[in-house]
Each structure stands twice: as C-alpha cells, then as structure tokens.
XYZ file of C-alpha atoms in Angstrom:
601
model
C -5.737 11.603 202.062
C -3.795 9.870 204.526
C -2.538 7.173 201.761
C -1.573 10.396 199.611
C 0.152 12.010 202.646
C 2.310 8.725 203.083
C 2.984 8.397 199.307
C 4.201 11.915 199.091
C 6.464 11.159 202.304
C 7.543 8.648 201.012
C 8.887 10.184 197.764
C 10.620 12.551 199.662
C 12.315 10.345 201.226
C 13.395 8.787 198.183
C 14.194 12.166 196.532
C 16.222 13.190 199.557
C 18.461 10.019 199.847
C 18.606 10.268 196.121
C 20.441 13.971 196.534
C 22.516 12.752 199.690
C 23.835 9.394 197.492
C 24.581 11.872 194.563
C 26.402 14.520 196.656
C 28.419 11.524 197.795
C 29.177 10.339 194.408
C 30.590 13.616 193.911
C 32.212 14.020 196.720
C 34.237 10.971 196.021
C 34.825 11.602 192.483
C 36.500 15.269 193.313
C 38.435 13.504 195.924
C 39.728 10.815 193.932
C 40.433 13.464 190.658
C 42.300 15.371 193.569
C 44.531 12.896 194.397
C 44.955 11.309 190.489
C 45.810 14.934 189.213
C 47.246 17.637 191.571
C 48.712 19.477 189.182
C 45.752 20.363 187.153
C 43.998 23.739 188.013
C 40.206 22.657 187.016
C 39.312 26.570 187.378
C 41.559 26.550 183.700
C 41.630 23.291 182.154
C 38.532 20.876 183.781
C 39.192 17.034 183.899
C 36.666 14.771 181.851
C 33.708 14.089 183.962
C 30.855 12.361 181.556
C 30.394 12.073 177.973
C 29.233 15.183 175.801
C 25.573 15.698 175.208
C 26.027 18.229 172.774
C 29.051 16.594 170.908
C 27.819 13.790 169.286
C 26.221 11.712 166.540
C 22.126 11.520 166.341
C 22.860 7.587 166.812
C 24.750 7.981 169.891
C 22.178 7.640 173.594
C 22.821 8.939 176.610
C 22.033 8.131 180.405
C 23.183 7.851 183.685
C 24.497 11.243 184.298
C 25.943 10.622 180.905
C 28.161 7.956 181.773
C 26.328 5.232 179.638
C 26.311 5.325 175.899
C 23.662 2.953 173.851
C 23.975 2.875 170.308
C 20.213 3.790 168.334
C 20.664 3.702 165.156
C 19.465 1.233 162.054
C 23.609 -0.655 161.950
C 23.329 -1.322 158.923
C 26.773 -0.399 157.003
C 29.884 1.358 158.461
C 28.279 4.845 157.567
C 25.925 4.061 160.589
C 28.622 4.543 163.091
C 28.075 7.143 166.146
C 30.789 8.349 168.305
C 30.556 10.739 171.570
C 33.364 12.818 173.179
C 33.453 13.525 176.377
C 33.083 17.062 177.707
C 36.792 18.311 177.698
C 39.860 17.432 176.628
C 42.540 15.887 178.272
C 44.740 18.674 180.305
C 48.438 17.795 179.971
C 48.964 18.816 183.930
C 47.694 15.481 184.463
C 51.210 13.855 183.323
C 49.383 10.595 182.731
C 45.538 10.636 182.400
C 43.169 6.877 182.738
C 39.787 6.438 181.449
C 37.682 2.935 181.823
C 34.688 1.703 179.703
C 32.594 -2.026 180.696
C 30.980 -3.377 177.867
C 27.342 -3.546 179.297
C 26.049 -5.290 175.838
C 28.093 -6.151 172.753
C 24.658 -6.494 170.928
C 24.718 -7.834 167.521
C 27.963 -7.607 166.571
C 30.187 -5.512 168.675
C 31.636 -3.251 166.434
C 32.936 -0.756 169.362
C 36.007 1.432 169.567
C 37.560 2.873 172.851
C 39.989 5.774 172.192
C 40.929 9.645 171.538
C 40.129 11.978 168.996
C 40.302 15.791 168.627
C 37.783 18.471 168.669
C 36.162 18.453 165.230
C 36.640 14.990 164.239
C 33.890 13.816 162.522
C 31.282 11.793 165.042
C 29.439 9.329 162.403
C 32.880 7.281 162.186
C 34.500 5.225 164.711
C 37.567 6.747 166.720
C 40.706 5.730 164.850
C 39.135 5.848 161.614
C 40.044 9.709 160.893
C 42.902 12.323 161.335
C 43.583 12.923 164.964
C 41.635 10.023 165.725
C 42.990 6.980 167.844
C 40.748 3.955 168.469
C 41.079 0.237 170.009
C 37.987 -2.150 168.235
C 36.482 -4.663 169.725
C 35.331 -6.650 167.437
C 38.730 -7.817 165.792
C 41.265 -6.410 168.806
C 42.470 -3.945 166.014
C 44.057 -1.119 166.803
C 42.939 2.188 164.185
C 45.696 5.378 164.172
C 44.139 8.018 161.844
C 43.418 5.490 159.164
C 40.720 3.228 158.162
C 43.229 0.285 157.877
C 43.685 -1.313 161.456
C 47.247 -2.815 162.969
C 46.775 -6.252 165.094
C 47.311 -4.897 168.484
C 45.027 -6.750 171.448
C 42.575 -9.344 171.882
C 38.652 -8.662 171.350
C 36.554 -7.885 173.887
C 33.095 -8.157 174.603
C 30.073 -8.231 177.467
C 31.632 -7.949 180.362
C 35.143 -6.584 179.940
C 36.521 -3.759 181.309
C 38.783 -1.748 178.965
C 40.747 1.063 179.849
C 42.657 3.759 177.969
C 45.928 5.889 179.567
C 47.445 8.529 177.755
C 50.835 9.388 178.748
C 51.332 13.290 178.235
C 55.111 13.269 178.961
C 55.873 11.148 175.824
C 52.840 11.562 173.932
C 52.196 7.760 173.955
C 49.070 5.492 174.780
C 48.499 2.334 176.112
C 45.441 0.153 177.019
C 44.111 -2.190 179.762
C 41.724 -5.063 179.302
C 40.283 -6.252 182.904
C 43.888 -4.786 184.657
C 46.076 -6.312 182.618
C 48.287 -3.623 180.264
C 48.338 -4.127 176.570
C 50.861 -2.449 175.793
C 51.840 1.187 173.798
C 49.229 1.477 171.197
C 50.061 4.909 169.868
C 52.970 7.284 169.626
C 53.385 10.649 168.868
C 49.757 12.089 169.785
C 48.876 15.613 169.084
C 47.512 17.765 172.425
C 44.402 17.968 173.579
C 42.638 15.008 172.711
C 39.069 14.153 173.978
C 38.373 10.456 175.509
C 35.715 9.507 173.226
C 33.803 5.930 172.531
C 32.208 4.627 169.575
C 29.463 2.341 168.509
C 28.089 0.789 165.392
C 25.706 -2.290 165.676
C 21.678 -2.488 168.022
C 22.252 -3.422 171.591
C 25.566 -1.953 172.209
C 25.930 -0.523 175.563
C 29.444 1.025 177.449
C 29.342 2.452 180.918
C 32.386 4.700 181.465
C 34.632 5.363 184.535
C 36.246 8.851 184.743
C 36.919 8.624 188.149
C 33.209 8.109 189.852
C 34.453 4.340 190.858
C 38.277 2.820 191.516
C 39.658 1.321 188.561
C 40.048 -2.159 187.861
C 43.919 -1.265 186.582
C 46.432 0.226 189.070
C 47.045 3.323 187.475
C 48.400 4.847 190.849
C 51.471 2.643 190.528
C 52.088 3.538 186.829
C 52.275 7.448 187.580
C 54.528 6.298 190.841
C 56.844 5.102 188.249
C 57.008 8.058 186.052
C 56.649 10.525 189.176
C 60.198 8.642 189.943
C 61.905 8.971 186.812
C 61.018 12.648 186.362
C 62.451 13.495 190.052
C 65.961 11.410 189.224
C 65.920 13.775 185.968
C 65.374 17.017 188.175
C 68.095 15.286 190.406
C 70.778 14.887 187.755
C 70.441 18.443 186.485
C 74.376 19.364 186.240
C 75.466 22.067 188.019
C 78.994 21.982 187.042
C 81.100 24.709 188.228
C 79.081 27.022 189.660
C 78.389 24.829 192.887
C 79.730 26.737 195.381
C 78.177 30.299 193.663
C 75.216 28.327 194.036
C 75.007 27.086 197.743
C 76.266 30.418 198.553
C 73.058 31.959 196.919
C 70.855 29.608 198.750
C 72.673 29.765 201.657
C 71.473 33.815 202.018
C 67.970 32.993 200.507
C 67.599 31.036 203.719
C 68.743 33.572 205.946
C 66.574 35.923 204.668
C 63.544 33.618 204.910
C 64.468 33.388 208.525
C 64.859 36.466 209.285
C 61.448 37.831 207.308
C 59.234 35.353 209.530
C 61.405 36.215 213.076
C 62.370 32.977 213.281
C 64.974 34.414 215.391
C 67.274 31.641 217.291
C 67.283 29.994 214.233
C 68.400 32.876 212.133
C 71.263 33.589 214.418
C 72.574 30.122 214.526
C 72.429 29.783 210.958
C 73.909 33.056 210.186
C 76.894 32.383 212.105
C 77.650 28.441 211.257
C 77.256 30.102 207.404
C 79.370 33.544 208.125
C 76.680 35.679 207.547
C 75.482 38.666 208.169
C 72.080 39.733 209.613
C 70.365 42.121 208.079
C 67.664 43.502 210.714
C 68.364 44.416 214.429
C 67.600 41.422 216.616
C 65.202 43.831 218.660
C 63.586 44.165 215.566
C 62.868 40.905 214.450
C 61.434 39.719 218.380
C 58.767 42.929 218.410
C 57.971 41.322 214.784
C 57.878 37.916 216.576
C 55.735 39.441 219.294
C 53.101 40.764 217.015
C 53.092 37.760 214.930
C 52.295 35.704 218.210
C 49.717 37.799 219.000
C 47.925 37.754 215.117
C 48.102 33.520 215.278
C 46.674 33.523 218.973
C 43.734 35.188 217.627
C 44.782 38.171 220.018
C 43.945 40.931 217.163
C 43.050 43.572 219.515
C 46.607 43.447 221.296
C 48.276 42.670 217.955
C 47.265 46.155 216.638
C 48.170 48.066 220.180
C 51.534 46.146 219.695
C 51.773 47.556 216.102
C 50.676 50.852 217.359
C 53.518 51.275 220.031
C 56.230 49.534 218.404
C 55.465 51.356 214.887
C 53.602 54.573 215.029
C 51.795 56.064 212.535
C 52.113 52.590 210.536
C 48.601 51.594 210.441
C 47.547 55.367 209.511
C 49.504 55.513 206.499
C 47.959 51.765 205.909
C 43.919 52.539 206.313
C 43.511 49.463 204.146
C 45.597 47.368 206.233
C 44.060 48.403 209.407
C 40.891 47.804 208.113
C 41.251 44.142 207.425
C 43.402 44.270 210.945
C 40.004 44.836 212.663
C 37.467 43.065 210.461
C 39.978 39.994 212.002
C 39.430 41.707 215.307
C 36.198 41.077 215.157
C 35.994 37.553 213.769
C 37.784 36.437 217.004
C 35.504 38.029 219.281
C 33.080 36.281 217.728
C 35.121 33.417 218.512
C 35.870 34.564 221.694
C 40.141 33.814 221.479
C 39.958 38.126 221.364
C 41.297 39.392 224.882
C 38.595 42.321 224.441
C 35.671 39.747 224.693
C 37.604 36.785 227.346
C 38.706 39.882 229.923
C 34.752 39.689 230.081
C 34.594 36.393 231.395
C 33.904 34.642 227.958
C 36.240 31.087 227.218
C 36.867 29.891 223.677
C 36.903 25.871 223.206
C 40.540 24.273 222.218
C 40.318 24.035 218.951
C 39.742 27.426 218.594
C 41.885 29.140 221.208
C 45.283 27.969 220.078
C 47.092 27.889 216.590
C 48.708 24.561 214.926
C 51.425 25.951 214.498
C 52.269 27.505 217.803
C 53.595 25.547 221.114
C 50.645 24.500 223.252
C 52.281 26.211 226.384
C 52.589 29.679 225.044
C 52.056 31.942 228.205
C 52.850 35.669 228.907
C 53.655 37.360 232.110
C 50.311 37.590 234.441
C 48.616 40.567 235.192
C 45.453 41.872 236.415
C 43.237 43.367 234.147
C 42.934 46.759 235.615
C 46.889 46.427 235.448
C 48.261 49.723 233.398
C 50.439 49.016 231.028
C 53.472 51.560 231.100
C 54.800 50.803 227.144
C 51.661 52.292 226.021
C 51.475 55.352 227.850
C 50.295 58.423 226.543
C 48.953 56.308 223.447
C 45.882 57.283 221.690
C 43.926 54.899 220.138
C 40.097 55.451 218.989
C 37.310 53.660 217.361
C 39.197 53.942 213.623
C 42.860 54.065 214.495
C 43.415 50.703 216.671
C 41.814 49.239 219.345
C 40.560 51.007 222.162
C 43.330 50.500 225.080
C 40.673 50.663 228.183
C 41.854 47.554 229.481
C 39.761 48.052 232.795
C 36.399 47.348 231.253
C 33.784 49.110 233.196
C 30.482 47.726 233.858
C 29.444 49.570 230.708
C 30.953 47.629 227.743
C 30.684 50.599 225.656
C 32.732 53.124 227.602
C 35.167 53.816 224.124
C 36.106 56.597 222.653
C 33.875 57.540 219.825
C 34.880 57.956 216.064
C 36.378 60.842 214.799
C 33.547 63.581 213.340
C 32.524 62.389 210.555
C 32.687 58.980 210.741
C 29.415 57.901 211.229
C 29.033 57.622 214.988
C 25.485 56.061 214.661
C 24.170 52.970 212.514
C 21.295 51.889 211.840
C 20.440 48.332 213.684
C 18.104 45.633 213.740
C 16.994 44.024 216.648
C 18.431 40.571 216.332
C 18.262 37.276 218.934
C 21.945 35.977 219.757
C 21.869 32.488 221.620
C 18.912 33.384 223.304
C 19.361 36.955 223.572
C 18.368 40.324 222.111
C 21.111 42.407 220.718
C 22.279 45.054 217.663
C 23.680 43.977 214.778
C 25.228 46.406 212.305
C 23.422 46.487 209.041
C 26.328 46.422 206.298
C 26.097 49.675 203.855
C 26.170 49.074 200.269
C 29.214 51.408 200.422
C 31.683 49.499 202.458
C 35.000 49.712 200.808
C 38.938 49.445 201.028
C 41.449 47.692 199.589
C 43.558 45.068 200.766
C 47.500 43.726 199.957
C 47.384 40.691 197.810
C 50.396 38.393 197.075
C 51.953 38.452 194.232
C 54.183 35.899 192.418
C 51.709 32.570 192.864
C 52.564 32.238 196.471
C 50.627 32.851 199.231
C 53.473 33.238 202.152
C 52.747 30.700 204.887
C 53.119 32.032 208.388
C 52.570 29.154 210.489
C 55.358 27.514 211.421
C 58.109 28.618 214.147
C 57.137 32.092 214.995
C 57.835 31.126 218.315
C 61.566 30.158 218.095
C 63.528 32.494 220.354
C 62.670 34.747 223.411
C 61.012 38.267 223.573
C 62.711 39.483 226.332
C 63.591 42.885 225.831
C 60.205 44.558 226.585
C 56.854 43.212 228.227
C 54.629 40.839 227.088
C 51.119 42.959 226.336
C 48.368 42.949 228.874
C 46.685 39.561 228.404
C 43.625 38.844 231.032
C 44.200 34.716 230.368
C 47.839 35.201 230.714
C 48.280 31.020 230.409
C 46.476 31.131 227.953
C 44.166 28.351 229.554
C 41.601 26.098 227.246
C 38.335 23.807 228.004
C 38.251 20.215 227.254
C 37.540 20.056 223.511
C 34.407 18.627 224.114
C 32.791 21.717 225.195
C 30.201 23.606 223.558
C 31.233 26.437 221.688
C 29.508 29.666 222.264
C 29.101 33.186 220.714
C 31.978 35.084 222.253
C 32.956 32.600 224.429
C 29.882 32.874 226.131
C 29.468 35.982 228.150
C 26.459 38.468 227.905
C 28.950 40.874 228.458
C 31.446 39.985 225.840
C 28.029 40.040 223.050
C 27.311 43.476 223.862
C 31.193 44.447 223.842
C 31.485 42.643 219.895
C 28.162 44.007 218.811
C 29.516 47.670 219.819
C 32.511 47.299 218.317
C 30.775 46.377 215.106
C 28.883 49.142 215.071
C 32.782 50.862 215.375
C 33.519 48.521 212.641
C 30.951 49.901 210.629
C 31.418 53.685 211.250
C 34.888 53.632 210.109
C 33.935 51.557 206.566
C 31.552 54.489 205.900
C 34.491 56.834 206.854
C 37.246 54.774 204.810
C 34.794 55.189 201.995
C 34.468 58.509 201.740
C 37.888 59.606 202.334
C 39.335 56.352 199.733
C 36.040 55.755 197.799
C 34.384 52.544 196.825
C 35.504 48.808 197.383
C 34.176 45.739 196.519
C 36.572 43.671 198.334
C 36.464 45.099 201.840
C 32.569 45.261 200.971
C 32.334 41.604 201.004
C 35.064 41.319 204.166
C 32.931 43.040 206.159
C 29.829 41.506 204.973
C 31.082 38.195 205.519
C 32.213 38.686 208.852
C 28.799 40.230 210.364
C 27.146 37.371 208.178
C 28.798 34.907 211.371
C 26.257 36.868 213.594
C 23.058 35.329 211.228
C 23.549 31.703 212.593
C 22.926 30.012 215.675
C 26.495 28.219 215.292
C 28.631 30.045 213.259
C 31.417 27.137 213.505
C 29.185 25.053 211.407
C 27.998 27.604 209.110
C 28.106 28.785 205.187
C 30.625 31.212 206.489
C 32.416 29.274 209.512
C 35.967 29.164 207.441
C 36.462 32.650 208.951
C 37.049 30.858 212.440
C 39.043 28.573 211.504
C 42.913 29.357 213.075
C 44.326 28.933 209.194
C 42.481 32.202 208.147
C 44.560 34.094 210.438
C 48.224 33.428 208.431
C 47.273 35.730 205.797
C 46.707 38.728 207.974
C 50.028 38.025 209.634
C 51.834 37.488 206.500
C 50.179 41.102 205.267
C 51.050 42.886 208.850
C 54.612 41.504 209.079
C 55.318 42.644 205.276
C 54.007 46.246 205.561
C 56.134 46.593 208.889
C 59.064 44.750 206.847
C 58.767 48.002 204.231
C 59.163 50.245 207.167
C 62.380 49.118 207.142
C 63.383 49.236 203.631
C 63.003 45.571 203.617
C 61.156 43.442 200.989
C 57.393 42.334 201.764
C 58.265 38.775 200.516
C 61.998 36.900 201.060
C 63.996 36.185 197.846
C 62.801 32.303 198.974
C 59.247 32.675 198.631
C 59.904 34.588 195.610
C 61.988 31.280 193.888
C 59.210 29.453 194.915
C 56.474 31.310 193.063
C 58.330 31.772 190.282
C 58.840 27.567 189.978
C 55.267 27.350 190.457
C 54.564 30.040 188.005
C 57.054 28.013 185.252
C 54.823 24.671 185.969
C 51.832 26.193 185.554
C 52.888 27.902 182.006
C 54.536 23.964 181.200
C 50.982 22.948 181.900
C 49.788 25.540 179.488
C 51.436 24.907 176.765
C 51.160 20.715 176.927
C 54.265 19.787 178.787
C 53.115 16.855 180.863
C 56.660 16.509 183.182
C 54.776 19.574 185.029
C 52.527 17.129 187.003
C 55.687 15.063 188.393
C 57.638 18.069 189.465
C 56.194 19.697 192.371
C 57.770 22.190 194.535
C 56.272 20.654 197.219
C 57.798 17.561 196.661
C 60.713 18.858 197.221
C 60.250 21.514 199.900
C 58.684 18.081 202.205
C-alpha cells in the first residue's frame, strides 16, 4: 500500500506541475499575442492559436496541443496530399500577422508547403495549389499562387529549418523567412481572411508550428516598427489646408471643456485666459466637484455622498440607481478599511490601499475631532437608503443609525459567519437585488485619475475626516478586514444589512436588475475569503475600480447643470476608436498602426 500511496503522490505531482507549466505556457503566449497585436479585440476576431482538428484531411495527425502536424497517409501520388488550417483566420487588426513552422522530419521526400488559404479550400491538395490558396514548397523552394504551376521563389528547406510566413494586411502582400533571414514578397494582392495553414504529402513528415507559444527566430517586432512609422508620418501629413486656424480654435475649446468637466480647475483658468476663453461653469462649482471627486478616489465614499448630499440636494433621490452603486462602493472600502465610517473606529488600511495613483501623496484636510459637528450639514437628513448616516460621533454601539424607511426591509436574514477569527452577520444576497446603473457610451470609458487635485477648495470646509493627514502604514503591513478593528466589522456588517434592505426596497419600487444583482453579490462575496486582496473577487479593492464611480457621480451632477455627462474631447476620442474598430471590421489593416493612444502619450 505504501508503494501505491507513493506512486499515486507521485503522479500528482507530475499532474500538478504539468497544469502549473501549461498555465505558464499560456500565460506567456496571451502576453506575447498582447503585445504583437493590440489592436485586435479577440472577444470578435480570435488570433490563430493551434492548428484545426476539425478542418482537415483524414491524412493530416495531430499532437502537441495541436501544434505538431505528421503526415499518415500511403504518399503515393499528389492526390495523397493532406493540408490543416489553423483554427481562425487571420484578423486584419493585426496590421502585419507572423506564423513559424520547424521541419521536425522531411521524411521521404519532403514534399511540404507553408502558406494561406481560405475557408473552404479543398484540404487533400497542398496550399498554393487551388483558388485562394498561397503556398511556399519545400521540396523545390517553389512558390504556388492559386495554381498548380509553381514560380522559383526561395531555396528548399528541410529537417531542421525554421520557416516563417508574415502577411502584411495593409498592402495585402506576403513574405517569408527561412531561419531569420527574409525572402522576400511572395504574394500580392491577397483576398481577406485567410487561414495559416501547412501541408504535407510524403511518410515521416513532421512540422511543429509557432503562433506565438515561443519567440521567433525572425524579428518581426522590428518589421511592424517600420510600418507602425510609415503609417504615423501618413496620419502626420494629412493636409489641413485652410481651415487651420478654424481648427486649433475647435480644439482649443475641446480642451477647455475637458478641463473644466474633470475640475481640473487652476489649469482650466490658466488655459482659458492665455486662449481668450470663456468658462463655462462657476469656479465654486467646479472646486465642490473637485471636492467630491477627492473624496470618491480616496476611497472616502461615505463623505463623498454627504458631500453630494449638501452641495446637491435631492440629486441622489432622483438618481436611486446612482446612489445605489454610490454605496455598494461604500461598502467595498470599508471592507478595505480607506472608508472614514470604519477608520473613525480605530481600523488602518495598508498604503497601497489607502491612497490613489493618481492623487498627491500629501493630500490632507483640516483636523478635527471626531465628535466635531459639522455646521455645512446641519439640519441634513440622511438615513439607511438616502446617503450615509451623518452620526459622526460613533457611540459604543456601532449600530446606533437610523433605520430604513417602512417598507424597506428593516430585517435580513443572516448567517452566522467567522471573519478573521471572529463571529459576525453577513447579509445573505436576495435573488431580487436589482437597479440599474449609467454606462458609457461612445467606446470610451472616461478616465478620472489624473489631476483632480489641481487647484484649492477653499471656499467651504473640508468634510469631517477622523485621519485628517490622511496617515498610512509601511507597505509591508498586513492587511486586515476593515482595517482591523472589531468595531469597524460590526459597523460594515450592519451597514450591509442597510445595503441589503434598500436593494429589496429599490426592487420593488424600480423592479428587477440583473446588473446591480451581481454588484451587490460581488461585493458581499469579499466577506467569503480570509484575504479578500488576494481573492477571485479582490479587483473590487483595487484603487482603479473607483474612477468609474467618479466619472458616473461627476456626470450626473454635470446634468444638473445643463452640462454634458461626457466633454466634446472624450467624445472625439470614442468616436476615433469607434472608426478603427469598424477599419478592423471590414479588413483595413492601417487600423493596428493608428492608435489614439499613440498619440494622446
């Protein structure tokens, strides 16, 4: 038994290694198809990964995750020739698209071709030999364009040379490699959509092929350089003529208005006045946007929506969607403990998650004590499902809140659950939790990272904050559940249960919603793992998931004032992304050397 118990060990070791040297392989081929082909959206049009199992002659073996082909068949005449495509064709957002093959065997005679052909192409012929069919042979360095008849073109090859094949999708052109060394164009005037496909004819023939899983022996990086250059100096010489100064004029406001939309507010005013300019929102305005937008990056959701509350009332009621999502972020960061509710409780949240990349390190508001009162929100009323609860003296009882409206659901059923090392309530998520939430439109999702912090807020106090500085631990601490106070657990599992009583309210007054189902589910999910940083479901804490809930806040208070939700910038943006996606769609290759980004950085 004991020699059985070892075997089996051992072949789970051997199984387990296996799966950890495959996920690697993977890992390395997504990164390296990343970096080859940016452009290409694999959710639409998925690169070439392996040869076809399903599209292929009887002759025609596969192995090796389908990356070697061995020829089975009797090789007798040319009618015992096999081909294989590979599993999709060539997207044209890849500009310029490499494949390798190494000749594992020659075997009797080599008869092999390397090439393209097109879906339907018949597989018991070698690729060049038919229409829409484009091969390189090995055994007389032919080269075969949609004809039986070959054209001299390269040198043989044989056991042991690598042979590569690029198709150039911004002039419709191919070339091939043998061992790094170019060829040469081969073919002109390709159709779209062609499949990388191999073919064999003779016993003992046997191709590995390279979509990506390894580097490749030719420097195709430096070849898409070049074009990537001469497609930018096309952009670049685009005449403008006449219309120059219309033109920079245009852009000139587009920018203003950008600045303006994010509060970028010294900036703004600078700019509006070296360009004689108007500006088209109070500067009050644009700093108590600035404020809030501080607040949303900081993770500081709970002061964020009191800030919204007082500066815009009645806002977030008309916006039940909004406010929803406002607090499902609310409670993410008391999870993560950056939420004043949970660090006035004595919890800390490590560096990495307390501050925001985009955001000075020395942010810091005016110091107060946390029983302080806080005159700017006087007389506001703010309950379980319309903002946060404003008792900023926290009582010994972390649940001293005002309770939902009737209604609402002011009990939920719990199960008793063990949070680092303690027992507490978590919220069981109805099947019924439901709102909607603003998406962006145009193919941009609006960025709200970067210099929300130019300019002062002077003209009213800084909210409440009990870590005015805004003080972090040495990265190398721990991170724990709400920073790490008892206290601040039972104050984030109450205001889940909140959380949850105003879903069930939201869905009976707005109905069903599969999207803020799966927000809220997602969020309590955090509460299922012993380190939620590090879990299925960590990305929530990351600081990045917090631009899209300021980008949705700062456009619904931007309608408020008859402004639009996204600047005239953003919108140029999308719509250039939007015009090189459709390029890609309909096989204009330039798409993958024009970028936005490019330009934009």
């Amino acid at each position: 038994m004991s020699g059985q118990s070892s075997g089996c060990g051992f072949l789970m070791s051997v199984v387990v290694h296996g799966d950890s040297a495959l996920n690697e392989q993977e890992k390395e081929l997504n990164q390296r198809l990343r970096r080859l082909y940016p452009a290409v959206n694999e959710n639409e049009t998925p690169l070439p990964r392996s040869w076809s199992p399903k599209d292929k002659f009887s002759y025609i073996g596969l192995s090796q995750n389908n990356l070697r082909v061995h020829y089975k068949g009797h090789g007798k005449t040319p009618k015992d020739a096999a081909s294989v495509r590979a599993t999709h064709p060539i997207p044209a957002a890849c500009g310029v698209y490499y494949f390798e093959v190494k000749i594992i065997s020659k075997g009797r005679d080599g008869y092999m071709g390397i090439g393209l052909s097109a879906q339907g192409v018949n597989m018991n012929r070698l690729p060049g030999w038919d229409k829409h069919s484009y091969g390189y042979h090995g055994d007389d360095g032919h080269s075969f364009c949609s004809s039986g008849t070959g054209q001299p073109y390269g040198p043989t090859f044989t056991t042991g040379d690598v042979i590569g094949c690029c198709v150039n999708l911004i002039n419709n052109t191919c070339f091939y490699t043998k061992n790094g060394h170019s060829l040469g164009i081969a073919f002109t005037d390709l159709p779209p959509n062609l499949y990388p496909t191999v073919g064999l004819q003779t016993p003992g023939e046997v191709v590995d092929a390279n979509f990506g899983q390894h580097p490749f022996v030719f420097d195709i990086e430096d070849y898409m350089r070049e074009w990537r250059t001469k497609i930018q100096a096309q952009i670049d010489r685009f005449p403008i003529g006449e219309r120059e100064g219309e033109w920079q004029s245009m852009i000139q406001k587009m920018v203003a208005s950008y600045l303006v939309h994010h509060s970028y507010c010294a900036t703004a005013e600078a700019f509006a006045k070296s360009t004689d300019q108007a500006v088209h929102e109070e500067l009050a305005s644009i700093k108590n946007r600035q404020k809030i937008q501080k607040l949303v990056l900081s993770g500081r959701m709970g002061e964020a929506i009191e800030t919204t509350q007082q500066l815009y009332p009645n806002l977030l009621e008309r916006n039940p969607d909004l406010l929803f999502m406002l607090k499902v972020r609310q409670f993410i960061e008391m999870v993560n403990g950056t939420d004043s509710e949970v660090r006035c409780l004595g919890g800390r949240s490590p560096k990495s998650q307390d501050s925001y990349p985009g955001s000075p390190r020395t942010f810091s508001s005016p110091s107060h004590k946390a029983s302080s009162s806080q005159p700017y929100l006087t007389g506001f009323d703010s309950n379980c499902c319309n903002g946060v609860s404003s008792n900023k003296s926290h009582s010994s009882s972390p649940h001293s809140h005002k309770p939902c409206p009737p209604g609402s659901g002011s009990t939920l059923p719990a199960s008793d659950i063990s949070i680092n090392g303690s027992r507490s309530q978590l919220p069981v998520t109805s099947n019924d939790v439901d709102m909607e939430v603003d998406h962006f439109t145009n193919g941009v999702t609006e960025s709200s990272s970067n210099g929300f912090l130019n300019g002062s807020s002077k003209h009213t106090a800084e909210p409440d904050d009990c870590d005015a500085d805004m003080e972090v631990e040495s990265a190398q601490s721990k991170r724990q559940l709400c920073g790490g106070s008892q206290a601040a657990i039972e104050r984030m599992i109450h205001f889940g249960r909140e959380l949850q009583s105003m879903s069930e309210h939201l869905r009976r007054e707005c109905g069903k919603n599969s999207a803020n189902k799966k927000m809220l589910k997602d969020a309590f999910s955090l509460l299922a793992y012993s380190d939620p940083w590090n879990s299925p479901v960590g990305y929530q804490l990351d600081a990045i998931q917090r631009e899209p809930v300021c980008s949705t806040l700062n456009s619904a208070i931007l309608e408020t004032h008859n402004l639009p939700k996204q600047p005239p910038l953003a919108q140029a943006v999308g719509q250039a992304a939007q015009c090189l996606a459709i390029m890609a769609r309909t096989g204009s290759g330039s798409c993958a050397f024009a970028s936005v980004d490019d330009y934009l950085h």
